[in-house]
PDB file of C-alpha atoms and ligand atoms in Angstrom:
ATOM      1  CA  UNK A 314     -48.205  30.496 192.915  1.00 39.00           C
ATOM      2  CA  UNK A 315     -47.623  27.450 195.078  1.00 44.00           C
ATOM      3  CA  UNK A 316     -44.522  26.582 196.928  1.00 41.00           C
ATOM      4  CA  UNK A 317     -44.142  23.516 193.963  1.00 40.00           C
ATOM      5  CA  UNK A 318     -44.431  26.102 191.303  1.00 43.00           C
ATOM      6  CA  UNK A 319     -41.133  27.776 189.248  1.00 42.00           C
ATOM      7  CA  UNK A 320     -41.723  30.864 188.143  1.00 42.00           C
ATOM      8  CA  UNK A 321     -43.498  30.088 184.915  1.00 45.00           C
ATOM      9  CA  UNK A 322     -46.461  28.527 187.081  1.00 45.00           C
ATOM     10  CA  UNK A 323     -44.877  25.006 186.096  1.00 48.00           C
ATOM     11  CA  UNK A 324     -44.837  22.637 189.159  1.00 45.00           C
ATOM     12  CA  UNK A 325     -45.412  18.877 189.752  1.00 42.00           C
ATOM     13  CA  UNK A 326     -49.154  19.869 191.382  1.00 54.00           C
ATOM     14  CA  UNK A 327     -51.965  20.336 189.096  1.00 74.00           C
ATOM     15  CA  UNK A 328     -51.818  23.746 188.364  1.00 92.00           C
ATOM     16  CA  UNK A 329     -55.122  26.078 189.244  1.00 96.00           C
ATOM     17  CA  UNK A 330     -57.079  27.498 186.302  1.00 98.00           C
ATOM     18  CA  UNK A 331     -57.257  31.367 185.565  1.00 98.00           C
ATOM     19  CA  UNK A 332     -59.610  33.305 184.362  1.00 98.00           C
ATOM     20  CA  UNK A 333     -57.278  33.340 181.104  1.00 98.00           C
ATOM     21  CA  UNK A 334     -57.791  29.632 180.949  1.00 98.00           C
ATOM     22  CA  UNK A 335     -61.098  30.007 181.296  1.00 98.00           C
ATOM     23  CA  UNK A 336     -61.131  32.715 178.245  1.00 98.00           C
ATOM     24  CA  UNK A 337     -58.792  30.661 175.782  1.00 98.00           C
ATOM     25  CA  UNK A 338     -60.707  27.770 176.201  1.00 98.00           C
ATOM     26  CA  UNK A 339     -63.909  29.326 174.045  1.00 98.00           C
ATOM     27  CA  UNK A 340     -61.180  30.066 171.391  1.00 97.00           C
ATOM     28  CA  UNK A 341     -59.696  26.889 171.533  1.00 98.00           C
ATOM     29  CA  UNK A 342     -63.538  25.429 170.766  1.00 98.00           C
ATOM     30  CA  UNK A 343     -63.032  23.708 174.299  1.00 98.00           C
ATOM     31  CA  UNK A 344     -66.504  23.360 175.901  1.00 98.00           C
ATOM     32  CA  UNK A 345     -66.495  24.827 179.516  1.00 98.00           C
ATOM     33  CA  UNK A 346     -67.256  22.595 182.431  1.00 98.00           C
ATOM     34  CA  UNK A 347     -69.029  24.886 185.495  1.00 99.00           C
ATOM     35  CA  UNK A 348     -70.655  23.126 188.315  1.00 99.00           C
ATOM     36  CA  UNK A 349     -71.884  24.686 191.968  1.00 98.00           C
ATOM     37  CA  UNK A 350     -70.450  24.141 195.156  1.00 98.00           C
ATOM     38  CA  UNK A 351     -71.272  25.459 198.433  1.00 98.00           C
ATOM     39  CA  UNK A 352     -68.630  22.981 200.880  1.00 98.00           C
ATOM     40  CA  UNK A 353     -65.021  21.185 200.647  1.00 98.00           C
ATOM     41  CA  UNK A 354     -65.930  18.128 200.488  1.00 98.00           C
ATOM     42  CA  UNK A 355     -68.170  18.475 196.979  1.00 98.00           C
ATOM     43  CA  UNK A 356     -65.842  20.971 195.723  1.00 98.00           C
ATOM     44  CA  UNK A 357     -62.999  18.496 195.806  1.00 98.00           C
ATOM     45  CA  UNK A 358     -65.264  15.527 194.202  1.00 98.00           C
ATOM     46  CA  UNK A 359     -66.295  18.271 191.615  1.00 98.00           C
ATOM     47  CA  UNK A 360     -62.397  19.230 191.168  1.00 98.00           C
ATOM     48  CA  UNK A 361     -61.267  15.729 191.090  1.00 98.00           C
ATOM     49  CA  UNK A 362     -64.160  14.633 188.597  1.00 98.00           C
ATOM     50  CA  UNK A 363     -62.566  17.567 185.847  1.00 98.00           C
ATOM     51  CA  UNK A 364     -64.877  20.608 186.449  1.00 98.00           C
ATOM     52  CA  UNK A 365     -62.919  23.481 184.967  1.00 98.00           C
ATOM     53  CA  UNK A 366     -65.321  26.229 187.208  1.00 98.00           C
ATOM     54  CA  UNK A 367     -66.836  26.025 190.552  1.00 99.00           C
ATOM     55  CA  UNK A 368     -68.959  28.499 191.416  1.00 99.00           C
ATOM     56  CA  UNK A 369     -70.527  29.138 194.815  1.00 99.00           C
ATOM     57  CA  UNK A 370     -74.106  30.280 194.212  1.00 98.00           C
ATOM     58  CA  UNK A 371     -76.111  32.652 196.368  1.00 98.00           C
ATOM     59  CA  UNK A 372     -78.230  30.022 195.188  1.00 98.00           C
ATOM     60  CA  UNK A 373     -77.327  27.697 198.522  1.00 98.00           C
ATOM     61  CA  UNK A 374     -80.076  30.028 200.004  1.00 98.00           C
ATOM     62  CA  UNK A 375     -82.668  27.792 198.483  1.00 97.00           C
ATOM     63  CA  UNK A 376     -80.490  24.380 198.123  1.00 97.00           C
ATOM     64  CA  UNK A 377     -79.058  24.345 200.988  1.00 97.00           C
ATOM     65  CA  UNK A 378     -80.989  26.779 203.809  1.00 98.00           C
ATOM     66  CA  UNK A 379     -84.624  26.327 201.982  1.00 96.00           C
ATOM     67  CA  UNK A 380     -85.587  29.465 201.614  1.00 97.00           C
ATOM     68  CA  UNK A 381     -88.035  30.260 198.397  1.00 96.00           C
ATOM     69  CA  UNK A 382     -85.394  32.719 197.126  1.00 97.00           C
ATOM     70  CA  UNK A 383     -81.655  33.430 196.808  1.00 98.00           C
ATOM     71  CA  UNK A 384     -82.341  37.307 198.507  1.00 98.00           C
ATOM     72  CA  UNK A 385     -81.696  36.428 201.792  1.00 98.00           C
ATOM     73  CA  UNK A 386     -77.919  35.326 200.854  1.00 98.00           C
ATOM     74  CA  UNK A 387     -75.613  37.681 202.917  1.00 98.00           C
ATOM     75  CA  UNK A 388     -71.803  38.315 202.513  1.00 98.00           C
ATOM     76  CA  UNK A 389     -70.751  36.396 205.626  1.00 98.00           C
ATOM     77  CA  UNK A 390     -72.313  33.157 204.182  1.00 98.00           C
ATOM     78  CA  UNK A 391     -71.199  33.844 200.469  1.00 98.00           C
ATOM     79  CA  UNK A 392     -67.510  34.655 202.556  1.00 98.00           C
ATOM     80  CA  UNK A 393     -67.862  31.164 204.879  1.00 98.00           C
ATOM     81  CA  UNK A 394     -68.859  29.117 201.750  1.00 98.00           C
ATOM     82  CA  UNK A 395     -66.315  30.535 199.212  1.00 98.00           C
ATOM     83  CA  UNK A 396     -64.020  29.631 201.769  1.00 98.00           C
ATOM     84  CA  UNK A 397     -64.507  26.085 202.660  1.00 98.00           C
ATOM     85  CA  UNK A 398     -65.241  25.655 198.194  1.00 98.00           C
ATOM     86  CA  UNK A 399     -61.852  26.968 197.684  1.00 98.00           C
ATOM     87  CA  UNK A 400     -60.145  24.882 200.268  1.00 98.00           C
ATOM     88  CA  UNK A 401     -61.679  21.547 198.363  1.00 98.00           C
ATOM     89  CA  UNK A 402     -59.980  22.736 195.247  1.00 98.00           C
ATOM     90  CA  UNK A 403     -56.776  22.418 193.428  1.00 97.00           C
ATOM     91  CA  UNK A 404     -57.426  23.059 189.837  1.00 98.00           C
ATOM     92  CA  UNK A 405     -61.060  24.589 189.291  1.00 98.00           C
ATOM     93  CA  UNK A 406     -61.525  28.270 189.354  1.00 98.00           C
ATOM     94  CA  UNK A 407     -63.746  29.525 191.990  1.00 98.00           C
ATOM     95  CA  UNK A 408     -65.988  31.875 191.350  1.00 99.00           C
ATOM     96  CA  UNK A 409     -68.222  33.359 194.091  1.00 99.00           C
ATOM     97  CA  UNK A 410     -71.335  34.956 193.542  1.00 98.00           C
ATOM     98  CA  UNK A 411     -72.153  38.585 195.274  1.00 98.00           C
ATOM     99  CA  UNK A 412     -75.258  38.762 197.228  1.00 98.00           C
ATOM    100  CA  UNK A 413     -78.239  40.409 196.899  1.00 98.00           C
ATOM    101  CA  UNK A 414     -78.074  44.028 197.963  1.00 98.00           C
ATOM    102  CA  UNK A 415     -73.861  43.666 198.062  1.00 98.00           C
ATOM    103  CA  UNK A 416     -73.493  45.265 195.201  1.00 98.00           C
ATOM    104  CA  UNK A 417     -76.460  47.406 194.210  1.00 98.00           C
ATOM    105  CA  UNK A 418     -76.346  50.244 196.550  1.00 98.00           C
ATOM    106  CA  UNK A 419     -73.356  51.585 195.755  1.00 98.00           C
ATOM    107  CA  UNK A 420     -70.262  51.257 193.603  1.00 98.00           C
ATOM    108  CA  UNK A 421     -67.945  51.782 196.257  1.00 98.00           C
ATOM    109  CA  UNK A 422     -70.001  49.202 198.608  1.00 98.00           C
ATOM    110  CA  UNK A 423     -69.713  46.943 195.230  1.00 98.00           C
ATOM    111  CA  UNK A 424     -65.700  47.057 194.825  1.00 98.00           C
ATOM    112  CA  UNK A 425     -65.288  46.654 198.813  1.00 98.00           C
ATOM    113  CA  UNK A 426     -67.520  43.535 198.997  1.00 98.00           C
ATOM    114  CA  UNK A 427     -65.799  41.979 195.650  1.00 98.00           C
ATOM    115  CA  UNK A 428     -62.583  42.312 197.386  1.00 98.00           C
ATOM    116  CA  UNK A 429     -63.403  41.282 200.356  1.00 98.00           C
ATOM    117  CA  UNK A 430     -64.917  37.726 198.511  1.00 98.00           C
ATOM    118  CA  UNK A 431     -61.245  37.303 197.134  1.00 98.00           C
ATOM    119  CA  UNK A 432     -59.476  38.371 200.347  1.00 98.00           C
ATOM    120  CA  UNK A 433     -61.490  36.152 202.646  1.00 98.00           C
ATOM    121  CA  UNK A 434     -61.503  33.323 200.413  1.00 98.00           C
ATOM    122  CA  UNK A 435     -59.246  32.422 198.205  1.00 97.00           C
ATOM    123  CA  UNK A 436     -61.785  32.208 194.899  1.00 98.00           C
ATOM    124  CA  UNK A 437     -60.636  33.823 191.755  1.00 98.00           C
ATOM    125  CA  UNK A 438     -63.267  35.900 190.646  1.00 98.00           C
ATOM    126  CA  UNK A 439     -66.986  37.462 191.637  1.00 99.00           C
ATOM    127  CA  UNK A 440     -69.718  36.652 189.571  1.00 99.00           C
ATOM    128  CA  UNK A 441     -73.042  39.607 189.873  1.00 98.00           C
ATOM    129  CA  UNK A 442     -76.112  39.341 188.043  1.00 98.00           C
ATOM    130  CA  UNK A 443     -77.482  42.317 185.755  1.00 98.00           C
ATOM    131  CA  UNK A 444     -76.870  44.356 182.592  1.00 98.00           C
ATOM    132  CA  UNK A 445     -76.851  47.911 181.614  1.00 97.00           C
ATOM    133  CA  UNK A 446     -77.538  48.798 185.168  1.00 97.00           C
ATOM    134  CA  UNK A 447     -74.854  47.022 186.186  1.00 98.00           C
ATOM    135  CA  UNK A 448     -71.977  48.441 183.961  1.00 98.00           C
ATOM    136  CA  UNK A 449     -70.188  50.729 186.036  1.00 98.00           C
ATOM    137  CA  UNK A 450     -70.012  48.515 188.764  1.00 98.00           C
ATOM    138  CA  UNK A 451     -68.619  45.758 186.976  1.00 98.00           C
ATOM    139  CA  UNK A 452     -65.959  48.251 185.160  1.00 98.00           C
ATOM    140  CA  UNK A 453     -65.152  49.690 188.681  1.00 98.00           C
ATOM    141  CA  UNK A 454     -64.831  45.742 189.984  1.00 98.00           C
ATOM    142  CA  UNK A 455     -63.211  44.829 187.158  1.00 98.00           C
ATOM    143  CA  UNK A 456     -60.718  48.286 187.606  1.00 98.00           C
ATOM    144  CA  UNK A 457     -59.936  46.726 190.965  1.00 98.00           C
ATOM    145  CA  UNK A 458     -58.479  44.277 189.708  1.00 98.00           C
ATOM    146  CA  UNK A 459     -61.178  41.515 190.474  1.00 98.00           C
ATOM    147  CA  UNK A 460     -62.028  39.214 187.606  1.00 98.00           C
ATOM    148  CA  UNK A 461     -66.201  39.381 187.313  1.00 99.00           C
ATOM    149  CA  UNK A 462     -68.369  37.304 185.638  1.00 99.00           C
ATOM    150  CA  UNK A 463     -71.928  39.139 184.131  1.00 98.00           C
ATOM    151  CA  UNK A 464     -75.096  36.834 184.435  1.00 98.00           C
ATOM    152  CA  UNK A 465     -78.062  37.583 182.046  1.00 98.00           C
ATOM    153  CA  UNK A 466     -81.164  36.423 180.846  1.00 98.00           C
ATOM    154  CA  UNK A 467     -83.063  35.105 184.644  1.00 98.00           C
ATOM    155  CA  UNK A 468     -81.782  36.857 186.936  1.00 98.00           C
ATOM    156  CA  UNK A 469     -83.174  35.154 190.428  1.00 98.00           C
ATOM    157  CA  UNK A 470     -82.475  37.963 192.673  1.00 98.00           C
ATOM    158  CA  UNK A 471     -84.588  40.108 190.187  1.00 97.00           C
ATOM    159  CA  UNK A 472     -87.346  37.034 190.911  1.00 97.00           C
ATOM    160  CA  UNK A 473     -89.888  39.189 192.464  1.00 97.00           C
ATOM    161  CA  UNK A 474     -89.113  42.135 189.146  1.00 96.00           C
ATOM    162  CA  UNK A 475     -89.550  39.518 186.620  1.00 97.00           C
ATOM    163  CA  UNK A 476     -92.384  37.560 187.922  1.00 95.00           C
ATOM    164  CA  UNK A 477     -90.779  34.687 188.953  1.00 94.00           C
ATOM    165  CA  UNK A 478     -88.252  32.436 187.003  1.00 95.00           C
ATOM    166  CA  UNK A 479     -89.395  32.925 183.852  1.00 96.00           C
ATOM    167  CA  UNK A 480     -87.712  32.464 180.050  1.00 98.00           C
ATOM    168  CA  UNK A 481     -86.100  35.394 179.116  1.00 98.00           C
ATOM    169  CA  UNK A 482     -85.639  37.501 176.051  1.00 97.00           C
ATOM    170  CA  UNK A 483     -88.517  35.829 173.935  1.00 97.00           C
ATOM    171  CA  UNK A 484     -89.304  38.521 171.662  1.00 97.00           C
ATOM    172  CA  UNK A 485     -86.894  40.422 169.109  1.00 97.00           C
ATOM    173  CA  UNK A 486     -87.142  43.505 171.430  1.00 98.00           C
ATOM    174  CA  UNK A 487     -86.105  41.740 174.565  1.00 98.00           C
ATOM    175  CA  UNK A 488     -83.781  39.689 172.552  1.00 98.00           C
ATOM    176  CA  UNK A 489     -82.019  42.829 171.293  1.00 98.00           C
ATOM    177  CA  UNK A 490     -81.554  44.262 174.713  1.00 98.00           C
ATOM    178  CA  UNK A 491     -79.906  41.128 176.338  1.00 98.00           C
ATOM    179  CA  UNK A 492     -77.283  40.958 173.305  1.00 98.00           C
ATOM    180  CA  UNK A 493     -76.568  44.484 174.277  1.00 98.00           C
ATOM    181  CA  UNK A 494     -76.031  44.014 177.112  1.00 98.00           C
ATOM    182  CA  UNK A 495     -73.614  40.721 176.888  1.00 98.00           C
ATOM    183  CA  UNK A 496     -71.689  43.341 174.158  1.00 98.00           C
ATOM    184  CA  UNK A 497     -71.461  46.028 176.476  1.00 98.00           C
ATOM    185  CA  UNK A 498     -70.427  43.524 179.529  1.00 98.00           C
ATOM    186  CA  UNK A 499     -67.910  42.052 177.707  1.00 98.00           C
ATOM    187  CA  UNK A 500     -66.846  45.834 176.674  1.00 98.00           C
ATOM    188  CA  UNK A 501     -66.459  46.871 180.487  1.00 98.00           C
ATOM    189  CA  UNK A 502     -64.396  43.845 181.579  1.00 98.00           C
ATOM    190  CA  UNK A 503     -66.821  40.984 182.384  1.00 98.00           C
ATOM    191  CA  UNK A 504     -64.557  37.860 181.595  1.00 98.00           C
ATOM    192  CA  UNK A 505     -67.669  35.449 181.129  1.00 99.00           C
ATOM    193  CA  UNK A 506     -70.929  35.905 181.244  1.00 99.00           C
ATOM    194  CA  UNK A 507     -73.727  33.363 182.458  1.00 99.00           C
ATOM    195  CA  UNK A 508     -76.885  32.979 180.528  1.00 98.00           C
ATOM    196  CA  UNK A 509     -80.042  31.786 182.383  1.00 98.00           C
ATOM    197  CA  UNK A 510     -83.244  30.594 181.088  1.00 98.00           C
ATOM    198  CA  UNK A 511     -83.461  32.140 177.358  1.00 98.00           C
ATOM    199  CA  UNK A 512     -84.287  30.755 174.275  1.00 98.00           C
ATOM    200  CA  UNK A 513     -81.295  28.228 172.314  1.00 98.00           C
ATOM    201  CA  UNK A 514     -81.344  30.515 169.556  1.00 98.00           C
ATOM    202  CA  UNK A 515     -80.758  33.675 171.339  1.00 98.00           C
ATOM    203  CA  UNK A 516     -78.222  31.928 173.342  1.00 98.00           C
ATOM    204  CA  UNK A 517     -76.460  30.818 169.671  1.00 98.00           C
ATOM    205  CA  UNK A 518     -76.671  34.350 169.104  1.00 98.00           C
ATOM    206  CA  UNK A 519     -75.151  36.031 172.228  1.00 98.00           C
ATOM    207  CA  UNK A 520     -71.965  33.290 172.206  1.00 98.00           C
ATOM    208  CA  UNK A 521     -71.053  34.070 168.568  1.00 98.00           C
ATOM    209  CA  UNK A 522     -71.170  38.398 169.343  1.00 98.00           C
ATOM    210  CA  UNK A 523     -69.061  38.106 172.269  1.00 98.00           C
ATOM    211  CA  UNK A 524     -65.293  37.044 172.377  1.00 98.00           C
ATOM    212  CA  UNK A 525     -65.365  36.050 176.167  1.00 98.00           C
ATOM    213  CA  UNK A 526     -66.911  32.559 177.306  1.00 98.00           C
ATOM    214  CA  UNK A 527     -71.121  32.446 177.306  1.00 99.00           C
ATOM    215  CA  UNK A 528     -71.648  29.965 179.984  1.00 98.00           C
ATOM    216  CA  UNK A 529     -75.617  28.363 179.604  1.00 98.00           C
ATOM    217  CA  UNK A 530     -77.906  27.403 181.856  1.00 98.00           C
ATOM    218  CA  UNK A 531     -81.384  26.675 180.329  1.00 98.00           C
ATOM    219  CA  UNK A 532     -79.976  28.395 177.373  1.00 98.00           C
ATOM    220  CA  UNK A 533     -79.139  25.167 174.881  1.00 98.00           C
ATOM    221  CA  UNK A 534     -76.241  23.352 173.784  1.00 98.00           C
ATOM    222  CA  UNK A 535     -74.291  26.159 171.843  1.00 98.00           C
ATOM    223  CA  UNK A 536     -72.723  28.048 174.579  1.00 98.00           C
ATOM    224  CA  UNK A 537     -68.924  27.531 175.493  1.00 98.00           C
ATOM    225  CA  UNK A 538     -70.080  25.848 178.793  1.00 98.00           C
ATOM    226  CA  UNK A 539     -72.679  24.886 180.502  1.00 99.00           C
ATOM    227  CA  UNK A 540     -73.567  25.282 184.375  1.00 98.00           C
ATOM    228  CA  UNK A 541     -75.877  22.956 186.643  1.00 98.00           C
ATOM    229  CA  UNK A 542     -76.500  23.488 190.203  1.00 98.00           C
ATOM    230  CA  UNK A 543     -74.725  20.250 191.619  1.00 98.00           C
ATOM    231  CA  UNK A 544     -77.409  19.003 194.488  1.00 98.00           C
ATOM    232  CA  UNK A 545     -79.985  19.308 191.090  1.00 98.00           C
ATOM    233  CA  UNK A 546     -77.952  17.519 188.816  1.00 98.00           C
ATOM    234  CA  UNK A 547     -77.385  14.770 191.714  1.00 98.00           C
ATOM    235  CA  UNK A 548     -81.251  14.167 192.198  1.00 98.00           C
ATOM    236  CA  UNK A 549     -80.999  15.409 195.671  1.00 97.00           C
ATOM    237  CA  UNK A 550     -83.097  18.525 195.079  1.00 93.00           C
ATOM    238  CA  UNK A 551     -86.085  15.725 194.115  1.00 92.00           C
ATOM    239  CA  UNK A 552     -89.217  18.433 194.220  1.00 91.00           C
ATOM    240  CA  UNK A 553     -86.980  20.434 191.409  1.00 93.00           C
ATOM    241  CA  UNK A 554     -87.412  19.210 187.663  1.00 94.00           C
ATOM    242  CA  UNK A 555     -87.243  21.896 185.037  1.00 96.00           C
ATOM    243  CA  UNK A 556     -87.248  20.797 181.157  1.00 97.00           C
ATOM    244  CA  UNK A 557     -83.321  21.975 181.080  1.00 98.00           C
ATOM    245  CA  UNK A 558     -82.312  20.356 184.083  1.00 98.00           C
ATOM    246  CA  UNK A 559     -80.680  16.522 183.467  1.00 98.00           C
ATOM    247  CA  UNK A 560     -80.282  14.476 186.407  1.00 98.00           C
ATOM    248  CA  UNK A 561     -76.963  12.346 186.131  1.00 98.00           C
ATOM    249  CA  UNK A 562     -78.209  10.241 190.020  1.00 98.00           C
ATOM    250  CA  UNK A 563     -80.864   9.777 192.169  1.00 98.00           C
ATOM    251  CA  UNK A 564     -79.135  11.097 195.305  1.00 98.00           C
ATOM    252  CA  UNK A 565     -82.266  12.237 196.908  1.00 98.00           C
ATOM    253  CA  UNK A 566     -83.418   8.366 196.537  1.00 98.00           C
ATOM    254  CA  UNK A 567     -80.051   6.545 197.456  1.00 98.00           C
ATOM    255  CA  UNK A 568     -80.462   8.741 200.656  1.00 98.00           C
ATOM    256  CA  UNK A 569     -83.543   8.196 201.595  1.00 98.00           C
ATOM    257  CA  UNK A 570     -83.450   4.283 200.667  1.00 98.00           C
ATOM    258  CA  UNK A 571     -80.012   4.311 202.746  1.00 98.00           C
ATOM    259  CA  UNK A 572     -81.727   5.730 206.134  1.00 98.00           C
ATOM    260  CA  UNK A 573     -84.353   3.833 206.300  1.00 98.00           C
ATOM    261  CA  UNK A 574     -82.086   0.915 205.586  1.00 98.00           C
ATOM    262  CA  UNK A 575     -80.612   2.088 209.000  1.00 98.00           C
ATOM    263  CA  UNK A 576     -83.512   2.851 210.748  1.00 98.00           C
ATOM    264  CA  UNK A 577     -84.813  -0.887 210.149  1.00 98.00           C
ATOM    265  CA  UNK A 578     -81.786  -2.246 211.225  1.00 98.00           C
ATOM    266  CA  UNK A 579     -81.143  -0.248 214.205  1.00 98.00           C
ATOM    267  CA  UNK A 580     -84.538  -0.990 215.974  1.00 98.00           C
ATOM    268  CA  UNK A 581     -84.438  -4.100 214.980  1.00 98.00           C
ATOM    269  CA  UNK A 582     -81.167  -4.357 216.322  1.00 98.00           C
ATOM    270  CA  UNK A 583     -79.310  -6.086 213.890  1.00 98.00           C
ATOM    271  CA  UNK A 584     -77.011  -3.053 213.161  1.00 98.00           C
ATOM    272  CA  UNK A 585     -73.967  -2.319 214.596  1.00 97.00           C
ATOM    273  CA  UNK A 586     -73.408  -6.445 215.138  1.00 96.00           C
ATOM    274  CA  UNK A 587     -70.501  -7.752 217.270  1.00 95.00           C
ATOM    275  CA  UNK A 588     -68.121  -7.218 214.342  1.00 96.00           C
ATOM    276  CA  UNK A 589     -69.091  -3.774 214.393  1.00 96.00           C
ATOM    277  CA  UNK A 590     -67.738  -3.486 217.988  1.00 96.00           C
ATOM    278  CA  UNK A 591     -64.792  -3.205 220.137  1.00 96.00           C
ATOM    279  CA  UNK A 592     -63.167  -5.035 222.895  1.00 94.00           C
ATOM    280  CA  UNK A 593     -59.845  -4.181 225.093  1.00 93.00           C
ATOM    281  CA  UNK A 594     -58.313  -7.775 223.622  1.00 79.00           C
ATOM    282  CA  UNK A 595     -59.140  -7.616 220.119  1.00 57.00           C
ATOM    283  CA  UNK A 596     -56.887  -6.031 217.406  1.00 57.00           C
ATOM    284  CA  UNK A 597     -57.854  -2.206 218.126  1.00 54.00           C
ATOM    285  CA  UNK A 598     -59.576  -2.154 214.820  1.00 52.00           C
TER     286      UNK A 598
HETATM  287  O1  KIV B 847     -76.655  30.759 192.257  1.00 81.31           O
HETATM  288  C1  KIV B 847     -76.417  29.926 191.359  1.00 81.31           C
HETATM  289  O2  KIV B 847     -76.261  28.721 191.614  1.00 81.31           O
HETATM  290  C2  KIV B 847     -76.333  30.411 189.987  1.00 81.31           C
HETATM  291  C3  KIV B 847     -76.371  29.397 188.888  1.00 81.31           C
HETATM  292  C4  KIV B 847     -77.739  28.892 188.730  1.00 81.31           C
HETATM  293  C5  KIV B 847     -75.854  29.942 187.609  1.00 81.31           C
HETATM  294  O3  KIV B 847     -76.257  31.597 189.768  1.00 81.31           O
END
């Protein structure tokens, strides 16, 4: 609670979303806005534009350190990111993601590295990637008393497994196993669950078996939310155009158009002017 909070979470700021916001919105038929961040300053344009998640992706790997994959995410950079993410905002919940190998080895490595994301950070909730072979870690997260969010269908740090980023659950077999395992993380606590490159229908399917929020990417328009990566969505990430991906700007562009704006004018020397300067007699501008 913050210090202009009573005690019934009331205050004059805007008040941060919980995960039970988060869950009553899919009742109340209220689509779910999630977005990526990885630094303050986008999280608080993402906050301040009305995204109701942000979650920091082990995908900044690739976005924002170019690597091929997301495995080479560790928990000091998911840790430093979460950080800086929840520091840009006031009402979005964070969500961080747990890193490849974090959570895998062991369940008692799993529950110390989800606490340690919401001690070092100040996000609300963990989000791991995974089904049935994932279930007693989430439960044991989730026992903890760490909010986790499942992610199904792609799973990129199971890239190399699945044979690169690939639709998921085409066939009735497939299909069957991925609603099974939505059911069953739903059953062991998961309070949302991603869904990542699968067929609409399947995705239609999945949202109206579980109760808790089904939040798409590359899975159609029926789930309770949606989630884009937010350097993707703003054009900056120009080399990366998938059919499910919308671009909203043409960041990568703007910048590009900008510096070499700035590059002409420097060497030609017609930026910074005299009205770009200062002078011990002026006005101190
Ligand atoms: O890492 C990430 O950004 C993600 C989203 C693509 C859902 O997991």
């Amino acid at each position: 609670m913050t210090r202009t909070m009573n005690v019934r979470g009331e205050g004059s700021a805007k008040r941060k979303l919980t995960t039970f916001d988060v869950v009553a919105m899919k009742s109340r038929g209220e689509k779910i806005v999630a977005i990526t961040a990885y630094d303050a300053l986008f999280a608080s344009l993402v906050d301040a534009a009305g995204a109701d998640l942000i979650l920091v992706g082990d995908s900044l790997a690739s976005v924002l350190c170019g690597e091929e994959t997301t495995l080479s995410a560790t928990m000091e950079q998911m840790t430093y990111h979460g950080r800086i993410v929840a520091r840009g905002a006031s009402r979005a919940l964070v969500v961080v993601d747990m890193p490849f190998l974090s959570y895998q080895v062991s369940i008692e490595e799993a529950v110390r590295n989800a606490g340690n994301i919401l001690k070092h950070t100040g996000a609300g909730a963990v989000k791991l990637e995974g089904g049935s072979e994932v279930l007693d870690t989430v439960e044991a997260i989730v026992g903890a008393g760490i909010p986790v969010v499942g992610h199904l269908g792609f799973t990129p740090q199971a890239v190399h497994a699945l044979g690169g980023p690939r639709i998921q659950g085409m066939d009735e077999d497939a299909a069957m196993f991925l609603e099974d395992d939505a059911v069953a993380l739903e059953e062991v606590g998961a309070f949302a669950i991603v869904l990542e490159l699968i067929p609409t229908s399947l995705a239609r399917r999945v949202t109206e078996v579980v109760s808790v929020p089904t939040i798409g990417i590359g899975a159609g328009p029926d789930c309770d939310g949606q989630v884009l990566v937010l350097h993707d969505m703003l054009g900056l990430n120009e080399g990366f155009s998938p059919r499910f991906l919308k671009r909203y700007a043409e960041l990568g562009r703007a910048t590009r158009e900008a510096v070499a704006d700035y590059a002409q004018e420097v060497r030609a020397g017609s930026y910074p002017t005299e009205e770009h300067g200062y002078e011990p007699a002026g006005d101190g501008g």
